[in-house]
PDB file of N, CA and C in Angstrom:
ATOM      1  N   UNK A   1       0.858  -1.168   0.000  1.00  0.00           N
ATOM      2  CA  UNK A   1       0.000   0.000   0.000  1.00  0.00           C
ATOM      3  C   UNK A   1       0.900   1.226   0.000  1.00  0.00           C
ATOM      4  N   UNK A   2       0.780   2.323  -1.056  1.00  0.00           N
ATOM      5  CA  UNK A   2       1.332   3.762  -0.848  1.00  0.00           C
ATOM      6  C   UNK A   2       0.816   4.674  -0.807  1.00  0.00           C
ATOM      7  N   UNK A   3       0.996   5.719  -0.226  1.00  0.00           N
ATOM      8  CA  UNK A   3       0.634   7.061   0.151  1.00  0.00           C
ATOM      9  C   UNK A   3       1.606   8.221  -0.302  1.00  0.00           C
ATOM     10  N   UNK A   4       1.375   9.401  -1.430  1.00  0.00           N
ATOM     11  CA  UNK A   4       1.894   9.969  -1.511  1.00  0.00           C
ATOM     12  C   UNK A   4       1.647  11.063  -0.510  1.00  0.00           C
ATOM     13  N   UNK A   5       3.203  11.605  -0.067  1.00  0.00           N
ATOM     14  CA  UNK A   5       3.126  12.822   0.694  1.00  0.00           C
ATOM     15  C   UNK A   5       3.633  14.278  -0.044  1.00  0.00           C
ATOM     16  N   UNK A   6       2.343  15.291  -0.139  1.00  0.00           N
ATOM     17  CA  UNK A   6       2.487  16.484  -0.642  1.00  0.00           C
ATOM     18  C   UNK A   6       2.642  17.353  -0.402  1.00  0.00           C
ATOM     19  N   UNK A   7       3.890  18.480  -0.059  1.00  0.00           N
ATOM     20  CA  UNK A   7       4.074  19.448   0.613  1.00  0.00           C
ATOM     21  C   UNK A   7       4.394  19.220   2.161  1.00  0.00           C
ATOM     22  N   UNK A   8       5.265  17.867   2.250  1.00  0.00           N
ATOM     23  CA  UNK A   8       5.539  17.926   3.812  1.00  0.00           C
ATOM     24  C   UNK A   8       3.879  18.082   4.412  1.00  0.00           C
ATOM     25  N   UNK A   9       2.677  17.035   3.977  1.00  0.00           N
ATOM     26  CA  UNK A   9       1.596  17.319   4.945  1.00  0.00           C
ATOM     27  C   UNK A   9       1.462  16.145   5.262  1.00  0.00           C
ATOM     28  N   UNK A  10       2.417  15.417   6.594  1.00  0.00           N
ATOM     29  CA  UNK A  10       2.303  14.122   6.763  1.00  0.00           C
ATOM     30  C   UNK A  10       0.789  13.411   7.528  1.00  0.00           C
ATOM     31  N   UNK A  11       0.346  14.429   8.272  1.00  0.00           N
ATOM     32  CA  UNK A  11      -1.019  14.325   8.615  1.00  0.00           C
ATOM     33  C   UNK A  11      -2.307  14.079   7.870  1.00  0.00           C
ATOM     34  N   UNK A  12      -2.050  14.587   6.715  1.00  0.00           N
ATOM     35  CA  UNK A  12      -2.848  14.173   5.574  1.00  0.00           C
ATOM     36  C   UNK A  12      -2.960  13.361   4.904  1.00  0.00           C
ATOM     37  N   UNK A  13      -1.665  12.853   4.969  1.00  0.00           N
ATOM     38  CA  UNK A  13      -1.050  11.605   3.956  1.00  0.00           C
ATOM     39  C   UNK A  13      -1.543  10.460   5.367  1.00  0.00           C
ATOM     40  N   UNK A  14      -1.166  10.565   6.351  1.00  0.00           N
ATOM     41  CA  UNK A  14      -2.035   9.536   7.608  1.00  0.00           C
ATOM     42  C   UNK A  14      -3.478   9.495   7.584  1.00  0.00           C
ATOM     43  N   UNK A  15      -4.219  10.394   7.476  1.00  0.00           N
ATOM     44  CA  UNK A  15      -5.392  10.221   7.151  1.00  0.00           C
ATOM     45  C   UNK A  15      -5.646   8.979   5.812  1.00  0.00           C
ATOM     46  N   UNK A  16      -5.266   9.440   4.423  1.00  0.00           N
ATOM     47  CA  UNK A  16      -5.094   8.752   3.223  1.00  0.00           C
ATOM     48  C   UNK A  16      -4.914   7.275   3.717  1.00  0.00           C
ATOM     49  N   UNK A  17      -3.791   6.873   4.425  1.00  0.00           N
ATOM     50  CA  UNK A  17      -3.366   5.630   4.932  1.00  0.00           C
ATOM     51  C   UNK A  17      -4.638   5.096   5.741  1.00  0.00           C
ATOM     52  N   UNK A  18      -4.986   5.852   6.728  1.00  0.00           N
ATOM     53  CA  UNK A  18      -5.881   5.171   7.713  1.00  0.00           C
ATOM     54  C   UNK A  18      -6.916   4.748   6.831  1.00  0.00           C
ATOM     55  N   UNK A  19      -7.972   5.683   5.982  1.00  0.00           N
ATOM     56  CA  UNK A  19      -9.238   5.407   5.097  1.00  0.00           C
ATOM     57  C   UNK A  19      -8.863   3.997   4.324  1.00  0.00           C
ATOM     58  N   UNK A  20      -7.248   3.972   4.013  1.00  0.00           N
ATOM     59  CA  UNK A  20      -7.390   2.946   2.438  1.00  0.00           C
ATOM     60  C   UNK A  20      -7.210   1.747   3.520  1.00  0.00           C
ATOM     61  N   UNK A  21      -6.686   1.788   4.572  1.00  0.00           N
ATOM     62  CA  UNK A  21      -6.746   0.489   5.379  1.00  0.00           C
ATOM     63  C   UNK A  21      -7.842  -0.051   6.132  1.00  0.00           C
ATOM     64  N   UNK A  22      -8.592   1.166   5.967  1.00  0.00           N
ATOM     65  CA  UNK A  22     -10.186   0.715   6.785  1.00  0.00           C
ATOM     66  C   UNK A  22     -11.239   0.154   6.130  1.00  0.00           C
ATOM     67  N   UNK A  23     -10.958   0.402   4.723  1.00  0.00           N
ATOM     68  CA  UNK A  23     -11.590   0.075   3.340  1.00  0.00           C
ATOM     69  C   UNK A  23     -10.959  -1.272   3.168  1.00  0.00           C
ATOM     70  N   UNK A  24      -9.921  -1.901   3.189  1.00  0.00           N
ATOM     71  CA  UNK A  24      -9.168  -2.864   2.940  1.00  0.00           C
ATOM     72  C   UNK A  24      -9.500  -3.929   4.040  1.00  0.00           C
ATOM     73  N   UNK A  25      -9.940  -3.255   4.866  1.00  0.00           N
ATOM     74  CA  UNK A  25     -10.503  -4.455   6.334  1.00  0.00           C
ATOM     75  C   UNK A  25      -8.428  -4.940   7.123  1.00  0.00           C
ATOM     76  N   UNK A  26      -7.780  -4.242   7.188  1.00  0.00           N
ATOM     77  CA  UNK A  26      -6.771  -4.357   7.757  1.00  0.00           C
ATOM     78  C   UNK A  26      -6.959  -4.011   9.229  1.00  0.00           C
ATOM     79  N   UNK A  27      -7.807  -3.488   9.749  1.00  0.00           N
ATOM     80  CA  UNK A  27      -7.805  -2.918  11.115  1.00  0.00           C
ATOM     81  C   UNK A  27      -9.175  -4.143  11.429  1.00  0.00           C
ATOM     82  N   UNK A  28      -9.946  -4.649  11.230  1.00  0.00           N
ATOM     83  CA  UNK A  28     -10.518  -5.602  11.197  1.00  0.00           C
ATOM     84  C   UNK A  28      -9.899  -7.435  10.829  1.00  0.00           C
ATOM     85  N   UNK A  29      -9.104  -7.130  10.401  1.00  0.00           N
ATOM     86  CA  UNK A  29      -7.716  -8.599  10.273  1.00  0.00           C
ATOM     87  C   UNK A  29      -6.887  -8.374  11.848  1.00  0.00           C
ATOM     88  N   UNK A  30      -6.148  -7.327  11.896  1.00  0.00           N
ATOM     89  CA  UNK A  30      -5.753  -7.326  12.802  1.00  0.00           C
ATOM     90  C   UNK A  30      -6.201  -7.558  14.177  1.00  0.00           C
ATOM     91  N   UNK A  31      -7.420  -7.114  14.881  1.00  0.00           N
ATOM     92  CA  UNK A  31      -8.307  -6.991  15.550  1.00  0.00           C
ATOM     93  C   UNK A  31      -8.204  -8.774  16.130  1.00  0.00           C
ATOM     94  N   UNK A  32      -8.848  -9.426  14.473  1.00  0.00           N
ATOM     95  CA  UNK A  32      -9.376 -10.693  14.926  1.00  0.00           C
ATOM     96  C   UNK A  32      -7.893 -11.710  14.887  1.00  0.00           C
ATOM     97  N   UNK A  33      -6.563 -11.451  14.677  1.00  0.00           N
ATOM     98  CA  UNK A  33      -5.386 -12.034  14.426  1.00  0.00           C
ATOM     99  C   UNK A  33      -5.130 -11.607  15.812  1.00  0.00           C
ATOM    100  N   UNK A  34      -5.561 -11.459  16.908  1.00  0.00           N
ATOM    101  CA  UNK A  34      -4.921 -10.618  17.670  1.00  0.00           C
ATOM    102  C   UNK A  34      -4.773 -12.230  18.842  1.00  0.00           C
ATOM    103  N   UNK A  35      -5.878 -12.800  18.942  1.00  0.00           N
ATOM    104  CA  UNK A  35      -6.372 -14.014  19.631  1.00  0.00           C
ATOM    105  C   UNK A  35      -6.406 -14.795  19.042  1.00  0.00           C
ATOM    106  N   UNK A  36      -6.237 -16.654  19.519  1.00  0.00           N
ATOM    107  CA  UNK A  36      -6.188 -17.202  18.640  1.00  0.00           C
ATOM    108  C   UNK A  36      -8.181 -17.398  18.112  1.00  0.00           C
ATOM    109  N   UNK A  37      -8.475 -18.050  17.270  1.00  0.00           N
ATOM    110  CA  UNK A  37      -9.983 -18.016  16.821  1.00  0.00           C
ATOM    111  C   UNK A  37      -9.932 -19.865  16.599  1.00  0.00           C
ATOM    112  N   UNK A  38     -10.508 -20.661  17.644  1.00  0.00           N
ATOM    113  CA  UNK A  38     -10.750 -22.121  17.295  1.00  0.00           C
ATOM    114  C   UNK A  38     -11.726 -21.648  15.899  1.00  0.00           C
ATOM    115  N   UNK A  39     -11.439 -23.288  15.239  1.00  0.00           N
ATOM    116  CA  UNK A  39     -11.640 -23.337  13.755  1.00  0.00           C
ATOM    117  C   UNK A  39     -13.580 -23.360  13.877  1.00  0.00           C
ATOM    118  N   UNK A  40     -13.715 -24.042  14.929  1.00  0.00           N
ATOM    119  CA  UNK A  40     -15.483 -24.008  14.947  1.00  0.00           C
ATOM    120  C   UNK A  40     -15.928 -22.667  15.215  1.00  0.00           C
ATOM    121  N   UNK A  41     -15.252 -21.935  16.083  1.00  0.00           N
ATOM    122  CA  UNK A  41     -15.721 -20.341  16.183  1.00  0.00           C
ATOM    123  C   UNK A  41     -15.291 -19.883  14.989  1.00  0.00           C
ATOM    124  N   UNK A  42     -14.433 -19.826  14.241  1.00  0.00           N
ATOM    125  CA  UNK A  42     -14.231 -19.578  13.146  1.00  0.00           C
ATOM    126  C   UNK A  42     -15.169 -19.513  11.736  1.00  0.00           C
ATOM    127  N   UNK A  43     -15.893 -21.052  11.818  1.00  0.00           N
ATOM    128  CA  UNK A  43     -16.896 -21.145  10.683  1.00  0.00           C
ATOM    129  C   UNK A  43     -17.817 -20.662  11.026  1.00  0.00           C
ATOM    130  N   UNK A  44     -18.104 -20.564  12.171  1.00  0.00           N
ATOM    131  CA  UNK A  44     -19.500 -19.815  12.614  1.00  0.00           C
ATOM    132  C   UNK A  44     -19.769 -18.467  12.013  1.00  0.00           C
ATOM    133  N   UNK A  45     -18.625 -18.030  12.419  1.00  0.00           N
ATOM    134  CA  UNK A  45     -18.374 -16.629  12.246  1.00  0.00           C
ATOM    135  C   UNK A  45     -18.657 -16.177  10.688  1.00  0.00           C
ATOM    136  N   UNK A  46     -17.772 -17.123   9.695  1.00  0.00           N
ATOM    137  CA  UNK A  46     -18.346 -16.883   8.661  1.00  0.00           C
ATOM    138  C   UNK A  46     -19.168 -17.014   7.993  1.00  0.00           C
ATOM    139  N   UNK A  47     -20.153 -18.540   8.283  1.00  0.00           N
ATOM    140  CA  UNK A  47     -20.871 -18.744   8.423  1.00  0.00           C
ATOM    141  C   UNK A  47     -22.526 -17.143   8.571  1.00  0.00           C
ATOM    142  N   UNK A  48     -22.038 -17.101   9.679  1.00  0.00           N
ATOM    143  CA  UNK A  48     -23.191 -15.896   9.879  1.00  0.00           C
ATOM    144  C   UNK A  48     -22.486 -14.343   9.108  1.00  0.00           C
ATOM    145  N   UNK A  49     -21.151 -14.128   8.668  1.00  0.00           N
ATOM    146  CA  UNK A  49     -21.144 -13.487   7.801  1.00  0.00           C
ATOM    147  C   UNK A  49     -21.647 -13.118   5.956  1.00  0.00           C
ATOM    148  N   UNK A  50     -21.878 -14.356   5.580  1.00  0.00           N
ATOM    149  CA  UNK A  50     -22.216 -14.994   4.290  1.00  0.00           C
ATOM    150  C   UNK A  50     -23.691 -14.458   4.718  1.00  0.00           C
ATOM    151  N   UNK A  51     -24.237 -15.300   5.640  1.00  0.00           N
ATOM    152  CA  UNK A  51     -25.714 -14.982   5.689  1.00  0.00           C
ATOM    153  C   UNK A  51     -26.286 -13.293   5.643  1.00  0.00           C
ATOM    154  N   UNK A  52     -25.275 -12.538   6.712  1.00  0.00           N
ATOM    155  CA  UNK A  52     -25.415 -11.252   6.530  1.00  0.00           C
ATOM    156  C   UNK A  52     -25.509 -10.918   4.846  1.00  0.00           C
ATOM    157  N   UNK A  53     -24.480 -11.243   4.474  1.00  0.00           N
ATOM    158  CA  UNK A  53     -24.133 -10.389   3.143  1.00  0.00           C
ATOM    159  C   UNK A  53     -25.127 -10.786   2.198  1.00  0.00           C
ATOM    160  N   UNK A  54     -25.798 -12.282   1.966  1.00  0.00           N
ATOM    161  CA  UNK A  54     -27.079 -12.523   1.402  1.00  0.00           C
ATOM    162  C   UNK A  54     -27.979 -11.905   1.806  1.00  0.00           C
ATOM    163  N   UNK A  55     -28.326 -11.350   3.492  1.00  0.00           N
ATOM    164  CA  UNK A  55     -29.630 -10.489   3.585  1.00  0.00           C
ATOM    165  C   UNK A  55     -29.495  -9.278   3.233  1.00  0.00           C
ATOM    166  N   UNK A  56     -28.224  -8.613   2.964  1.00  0.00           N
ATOM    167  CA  UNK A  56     -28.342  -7.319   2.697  1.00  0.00           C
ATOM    168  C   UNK A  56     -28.624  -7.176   1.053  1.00  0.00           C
ATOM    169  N   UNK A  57     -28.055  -8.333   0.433  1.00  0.00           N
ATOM    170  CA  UNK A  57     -28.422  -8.242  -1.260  1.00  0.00           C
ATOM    171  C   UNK A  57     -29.325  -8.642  -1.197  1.00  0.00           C
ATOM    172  N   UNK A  58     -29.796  -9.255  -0.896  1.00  0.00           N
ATOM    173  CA  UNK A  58     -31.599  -9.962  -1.185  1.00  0.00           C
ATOM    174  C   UNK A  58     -32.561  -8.683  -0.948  1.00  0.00           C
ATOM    175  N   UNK A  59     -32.216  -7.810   0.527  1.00  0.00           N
ATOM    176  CA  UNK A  59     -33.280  -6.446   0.766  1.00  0.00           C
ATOM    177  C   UNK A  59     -32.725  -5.630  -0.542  1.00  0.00           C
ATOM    178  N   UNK A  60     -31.758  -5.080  -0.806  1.00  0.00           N
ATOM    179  CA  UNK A  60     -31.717  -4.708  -2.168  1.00  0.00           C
ATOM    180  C   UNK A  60     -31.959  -4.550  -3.370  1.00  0.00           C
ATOM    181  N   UNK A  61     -32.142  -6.069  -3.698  1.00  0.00           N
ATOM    182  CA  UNK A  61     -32.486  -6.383  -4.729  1.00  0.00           C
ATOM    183  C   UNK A  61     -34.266  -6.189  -4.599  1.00  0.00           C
ATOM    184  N   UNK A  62     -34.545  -6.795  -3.581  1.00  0.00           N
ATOM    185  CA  UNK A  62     -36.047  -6.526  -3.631  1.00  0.00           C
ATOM    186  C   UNK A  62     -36.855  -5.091  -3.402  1.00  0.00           C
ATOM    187  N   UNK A  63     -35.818  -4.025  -3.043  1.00  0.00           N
ATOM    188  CA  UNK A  63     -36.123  -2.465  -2.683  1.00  0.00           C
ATOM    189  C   UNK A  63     -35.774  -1.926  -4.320  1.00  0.00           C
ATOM    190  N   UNK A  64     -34.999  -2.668  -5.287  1.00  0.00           N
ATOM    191  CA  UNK A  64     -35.006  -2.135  -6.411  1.00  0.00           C
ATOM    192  C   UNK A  64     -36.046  -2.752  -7.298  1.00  0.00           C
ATOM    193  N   UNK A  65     -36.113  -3.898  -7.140  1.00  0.00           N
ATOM    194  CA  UNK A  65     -37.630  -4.575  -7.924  1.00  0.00           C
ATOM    195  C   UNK A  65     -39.057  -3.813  -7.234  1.00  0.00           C
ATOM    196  N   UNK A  66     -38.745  -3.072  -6.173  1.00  0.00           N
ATOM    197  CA  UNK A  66     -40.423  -2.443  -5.665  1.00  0.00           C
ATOM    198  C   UNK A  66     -40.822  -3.399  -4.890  1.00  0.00           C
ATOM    199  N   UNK A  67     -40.626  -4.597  -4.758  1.00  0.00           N
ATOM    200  CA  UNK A  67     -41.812  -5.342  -3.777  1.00  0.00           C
ATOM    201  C   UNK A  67     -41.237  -5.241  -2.195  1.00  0.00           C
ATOM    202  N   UNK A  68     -40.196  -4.420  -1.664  1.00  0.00           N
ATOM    203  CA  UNK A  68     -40.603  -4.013  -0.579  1.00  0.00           C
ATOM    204  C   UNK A  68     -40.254  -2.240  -0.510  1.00  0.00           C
ATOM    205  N   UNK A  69     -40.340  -1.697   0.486  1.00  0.00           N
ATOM    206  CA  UNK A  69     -40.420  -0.085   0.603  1.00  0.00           C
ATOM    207  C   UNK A  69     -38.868  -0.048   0.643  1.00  0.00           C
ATOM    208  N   UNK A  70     -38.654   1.696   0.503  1.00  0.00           N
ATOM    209  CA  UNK A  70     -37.237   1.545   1.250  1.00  0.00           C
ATOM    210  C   UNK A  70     -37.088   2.529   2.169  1.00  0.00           C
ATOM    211  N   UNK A  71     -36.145   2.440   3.221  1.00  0.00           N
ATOM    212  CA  UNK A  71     -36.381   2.254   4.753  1.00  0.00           C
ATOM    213  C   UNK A  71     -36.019   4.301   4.532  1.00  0.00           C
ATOM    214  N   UNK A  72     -36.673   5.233   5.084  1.00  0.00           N
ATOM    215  CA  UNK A  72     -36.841   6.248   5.648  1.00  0.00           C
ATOM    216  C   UNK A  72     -35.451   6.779   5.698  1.00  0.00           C
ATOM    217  N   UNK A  73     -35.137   8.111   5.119  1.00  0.00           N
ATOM    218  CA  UNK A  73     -34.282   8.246   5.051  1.00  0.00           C
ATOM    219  C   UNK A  73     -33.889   9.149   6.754  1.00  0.00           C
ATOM    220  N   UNK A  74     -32.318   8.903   7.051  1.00  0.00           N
ATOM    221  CA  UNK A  74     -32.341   9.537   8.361  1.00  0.00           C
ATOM    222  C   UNK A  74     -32.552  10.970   8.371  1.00  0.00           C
ATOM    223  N   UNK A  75     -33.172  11.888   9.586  1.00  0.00           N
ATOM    224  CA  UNK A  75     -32.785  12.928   9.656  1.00  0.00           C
ATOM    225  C   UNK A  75     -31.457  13.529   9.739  1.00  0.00           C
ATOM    226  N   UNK A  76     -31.751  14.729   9.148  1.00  0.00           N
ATOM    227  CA  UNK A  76     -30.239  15.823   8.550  1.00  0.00           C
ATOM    228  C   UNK A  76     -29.581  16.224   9.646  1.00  0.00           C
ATOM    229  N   UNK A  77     -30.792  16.745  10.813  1.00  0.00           N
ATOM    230  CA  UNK A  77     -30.406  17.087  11.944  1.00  0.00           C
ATOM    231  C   UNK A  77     -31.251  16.384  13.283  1.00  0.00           C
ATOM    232  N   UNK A  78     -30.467  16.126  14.151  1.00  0.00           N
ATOM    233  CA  UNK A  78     -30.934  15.085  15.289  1.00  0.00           C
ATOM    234  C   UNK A  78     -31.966  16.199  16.224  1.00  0.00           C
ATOM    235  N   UNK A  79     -32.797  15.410  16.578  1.00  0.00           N
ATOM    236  CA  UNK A  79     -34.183  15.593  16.865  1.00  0.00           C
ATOM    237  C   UNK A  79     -33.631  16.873  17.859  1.00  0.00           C
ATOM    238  N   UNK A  80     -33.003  16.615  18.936  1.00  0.00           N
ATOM    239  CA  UNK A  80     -32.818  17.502  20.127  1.00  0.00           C
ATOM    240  C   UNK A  80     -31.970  18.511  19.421  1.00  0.00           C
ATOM    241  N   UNK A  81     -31.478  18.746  18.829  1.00  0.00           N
ATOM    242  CA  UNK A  81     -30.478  20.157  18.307  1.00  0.00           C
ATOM    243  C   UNK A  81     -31.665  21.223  17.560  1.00  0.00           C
ATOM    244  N   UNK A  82     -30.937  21.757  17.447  1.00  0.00           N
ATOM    245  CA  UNK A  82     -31.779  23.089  16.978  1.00  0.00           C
ATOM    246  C   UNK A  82     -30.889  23.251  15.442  1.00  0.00           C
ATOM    247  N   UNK A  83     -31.881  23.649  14.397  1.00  0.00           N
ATOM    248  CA  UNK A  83     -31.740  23.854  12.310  1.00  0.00           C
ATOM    249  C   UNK A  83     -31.074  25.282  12.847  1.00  0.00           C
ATOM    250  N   UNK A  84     -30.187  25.534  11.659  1.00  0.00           N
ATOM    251  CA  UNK A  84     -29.858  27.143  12.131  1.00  0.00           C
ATOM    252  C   UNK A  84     -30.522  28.074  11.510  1.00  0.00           C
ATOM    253  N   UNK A  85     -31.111  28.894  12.349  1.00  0.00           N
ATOM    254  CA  UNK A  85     -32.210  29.808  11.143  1.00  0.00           C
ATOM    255  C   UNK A  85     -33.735  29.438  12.155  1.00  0.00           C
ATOM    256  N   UNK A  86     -33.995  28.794  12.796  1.00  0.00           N
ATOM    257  CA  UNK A  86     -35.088  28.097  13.319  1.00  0.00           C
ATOM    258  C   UNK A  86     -34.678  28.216  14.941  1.00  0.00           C
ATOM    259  N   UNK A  87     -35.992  28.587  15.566  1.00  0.00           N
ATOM    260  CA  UNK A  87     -35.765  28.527  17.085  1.00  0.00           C
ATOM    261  C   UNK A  87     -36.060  27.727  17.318  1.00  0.00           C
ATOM    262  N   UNK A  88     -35.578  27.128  19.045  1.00  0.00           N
ATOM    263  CA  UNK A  88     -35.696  25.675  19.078  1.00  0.00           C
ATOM    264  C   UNK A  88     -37.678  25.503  19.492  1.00  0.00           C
ATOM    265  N   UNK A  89     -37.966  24.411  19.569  1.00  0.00           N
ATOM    266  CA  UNK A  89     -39.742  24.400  20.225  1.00  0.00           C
ATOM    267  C   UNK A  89     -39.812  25.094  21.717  1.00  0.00           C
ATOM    268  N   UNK A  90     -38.835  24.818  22.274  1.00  0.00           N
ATOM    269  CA  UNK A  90     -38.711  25.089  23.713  1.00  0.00           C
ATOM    270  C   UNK A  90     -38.387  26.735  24.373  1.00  0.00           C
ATOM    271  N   UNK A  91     -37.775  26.982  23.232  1.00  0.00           N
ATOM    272  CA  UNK A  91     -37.588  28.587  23.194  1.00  0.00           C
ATOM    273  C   UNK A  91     -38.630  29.286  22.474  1.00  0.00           C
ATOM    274  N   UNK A  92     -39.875  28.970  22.217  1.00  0.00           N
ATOM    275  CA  UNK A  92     -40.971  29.640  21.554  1.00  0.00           C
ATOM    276  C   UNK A  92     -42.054  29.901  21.968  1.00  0.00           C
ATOM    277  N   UNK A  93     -42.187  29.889  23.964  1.00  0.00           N
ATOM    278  CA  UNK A  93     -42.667  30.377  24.529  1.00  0.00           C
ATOM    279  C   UNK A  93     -44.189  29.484  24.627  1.00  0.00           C
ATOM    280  N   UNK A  94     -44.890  30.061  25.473  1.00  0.00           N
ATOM    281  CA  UNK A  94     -46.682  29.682  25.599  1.00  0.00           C
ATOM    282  C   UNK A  94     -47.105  29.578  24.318  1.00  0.00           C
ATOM    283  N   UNK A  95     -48.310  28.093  24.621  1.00  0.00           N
ATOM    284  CA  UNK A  95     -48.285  27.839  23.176  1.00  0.00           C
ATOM    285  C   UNK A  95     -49.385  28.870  23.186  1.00  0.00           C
ATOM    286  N   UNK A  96     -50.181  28.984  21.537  1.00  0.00           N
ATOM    287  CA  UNK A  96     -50.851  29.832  20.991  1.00  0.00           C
ATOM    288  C   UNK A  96     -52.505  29.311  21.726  1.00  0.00           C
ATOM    289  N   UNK A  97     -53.153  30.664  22.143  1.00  0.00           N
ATOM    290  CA  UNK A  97     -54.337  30.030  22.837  1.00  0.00           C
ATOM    291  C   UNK A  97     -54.684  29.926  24.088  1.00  0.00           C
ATOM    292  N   UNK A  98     -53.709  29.959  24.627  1.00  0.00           N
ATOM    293  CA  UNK A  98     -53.864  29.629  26.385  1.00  0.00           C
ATOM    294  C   UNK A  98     -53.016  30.762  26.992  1.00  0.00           C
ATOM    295  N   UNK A  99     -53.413  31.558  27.567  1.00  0.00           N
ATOM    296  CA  UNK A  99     -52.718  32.522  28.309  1.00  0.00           C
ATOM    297  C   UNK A  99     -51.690  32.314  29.309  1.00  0.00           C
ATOM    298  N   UNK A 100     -50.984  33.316  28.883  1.00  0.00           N
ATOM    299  CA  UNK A 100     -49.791  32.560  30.211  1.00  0.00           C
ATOM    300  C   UNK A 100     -50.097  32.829  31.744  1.00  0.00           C
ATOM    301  N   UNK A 101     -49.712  32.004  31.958  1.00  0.00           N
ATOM    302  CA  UNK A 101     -49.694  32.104  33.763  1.00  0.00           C
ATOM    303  C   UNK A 101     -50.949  31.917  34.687  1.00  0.00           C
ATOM    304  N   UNK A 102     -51.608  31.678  33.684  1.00  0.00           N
ATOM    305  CA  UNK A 102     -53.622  31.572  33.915  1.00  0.00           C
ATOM    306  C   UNK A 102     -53.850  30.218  33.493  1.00  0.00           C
ATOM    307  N   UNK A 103     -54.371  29.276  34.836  1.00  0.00           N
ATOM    308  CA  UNK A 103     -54.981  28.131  35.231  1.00  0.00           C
ATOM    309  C   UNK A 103     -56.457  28.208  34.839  1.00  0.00           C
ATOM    310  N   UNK A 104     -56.622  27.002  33.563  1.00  0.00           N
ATOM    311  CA  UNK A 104     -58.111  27.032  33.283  1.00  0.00           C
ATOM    312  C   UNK A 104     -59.152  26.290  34.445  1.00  0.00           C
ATOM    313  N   UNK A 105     -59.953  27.169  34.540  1.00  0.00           N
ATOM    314  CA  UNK A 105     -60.768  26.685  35.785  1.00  0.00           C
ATOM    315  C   UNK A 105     -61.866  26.209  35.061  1.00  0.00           C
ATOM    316  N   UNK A 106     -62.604  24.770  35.412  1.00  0.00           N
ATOM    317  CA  UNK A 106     -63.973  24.426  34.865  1.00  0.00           C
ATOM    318  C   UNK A 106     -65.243  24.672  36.026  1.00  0.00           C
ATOM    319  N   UNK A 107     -66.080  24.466  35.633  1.00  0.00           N
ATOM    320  CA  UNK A 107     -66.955  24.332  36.924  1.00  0.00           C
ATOM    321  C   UNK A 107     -67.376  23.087  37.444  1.00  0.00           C
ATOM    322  N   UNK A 108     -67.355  23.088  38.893  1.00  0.00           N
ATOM    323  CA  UNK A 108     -67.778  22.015  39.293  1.00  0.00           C
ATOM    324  C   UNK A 108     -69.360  21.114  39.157  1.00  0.00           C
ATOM    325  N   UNK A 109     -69.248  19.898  38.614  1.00  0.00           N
ATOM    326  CA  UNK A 109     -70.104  19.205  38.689  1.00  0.00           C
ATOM    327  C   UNK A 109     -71.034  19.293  39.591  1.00  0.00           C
ATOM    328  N   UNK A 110     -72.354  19.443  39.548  1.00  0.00           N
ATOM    329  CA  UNK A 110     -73.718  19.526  40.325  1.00  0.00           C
ATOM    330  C   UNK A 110     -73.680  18.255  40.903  1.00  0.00           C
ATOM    331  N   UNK A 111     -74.210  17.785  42.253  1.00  0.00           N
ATOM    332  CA  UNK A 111     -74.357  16.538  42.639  1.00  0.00           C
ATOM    333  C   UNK A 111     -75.466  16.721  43.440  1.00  0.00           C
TER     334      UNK A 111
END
C-alpha cells in the first residue's frame, strides 16, 4: 500500500493511509489475528457473515424490484439540536391560545 506525501503534509497523507486500510478491512484482520480463533468459532463466524451479506443483497435487490419499501431516510439534523435559522420548540414560549400564567378553571359538577 502507498501514500503519496504532498508538501511535507504528513497528517494528511495519515489520514489517506488510515481510510485505504479501513476500506481494505486491515484494522478488522488485525483486531481478529490478535487471539487465537478455534476453527469451529471460526466457521460460525463466517458462516453468519455470508448470511449477513445474502440479507443485505436480497433487501436490495427486492427495494429495487419495488416489492418491498425503502427504509426512511435519516434525519439531517438530530431531533434535540436546533436547524440554524429556526428557534428551538422550547424557546418559543406559551403555546398559541392559552394565556400565560392563567390556570383554566372548569366548573364544578352539580351533585
Amino acid at each position: 500500500m502507498q501514500v503519496l506525501v504532498r508538501d511535507n503534509n504528513v497528517d494528511q497523507a495519515l489520514r489517506v493511509l488510515k481510510k485505504k486500510m479501513q476500506r481494505e478491512g486491515i484494522f478488522r484482520e488485525m483486531k481478529q489475528r490478535k487471539a487465537y480463533e478455534k476453527p469451529s468459532v471460526r466457521k460460525a463466524r463466517e458462516k453468519a457473515e455470508a448470511v449477513r451479506r445474502a440479507r443485505k443483497q436480497a433487501r436490495k435487490t427486492a427495494i429495487r424490484e419495488g416489492l418491498i419499501a425503502a427504509p426512511k431516510p435519516k434525519p439531517r439534523f438530530p431531533a434535540g439540536s436546533r436547524r440554524p435559522g429556526f428557534p428551538s420548540p422550547s424557546a418559543a414560549g406559551p403555546q398559541a391560545g392559552s394565556p400565560a400564567g392563567q390556570a383554566s378553571v372548569s366548573p364544578a359538577p352539580i351533585a
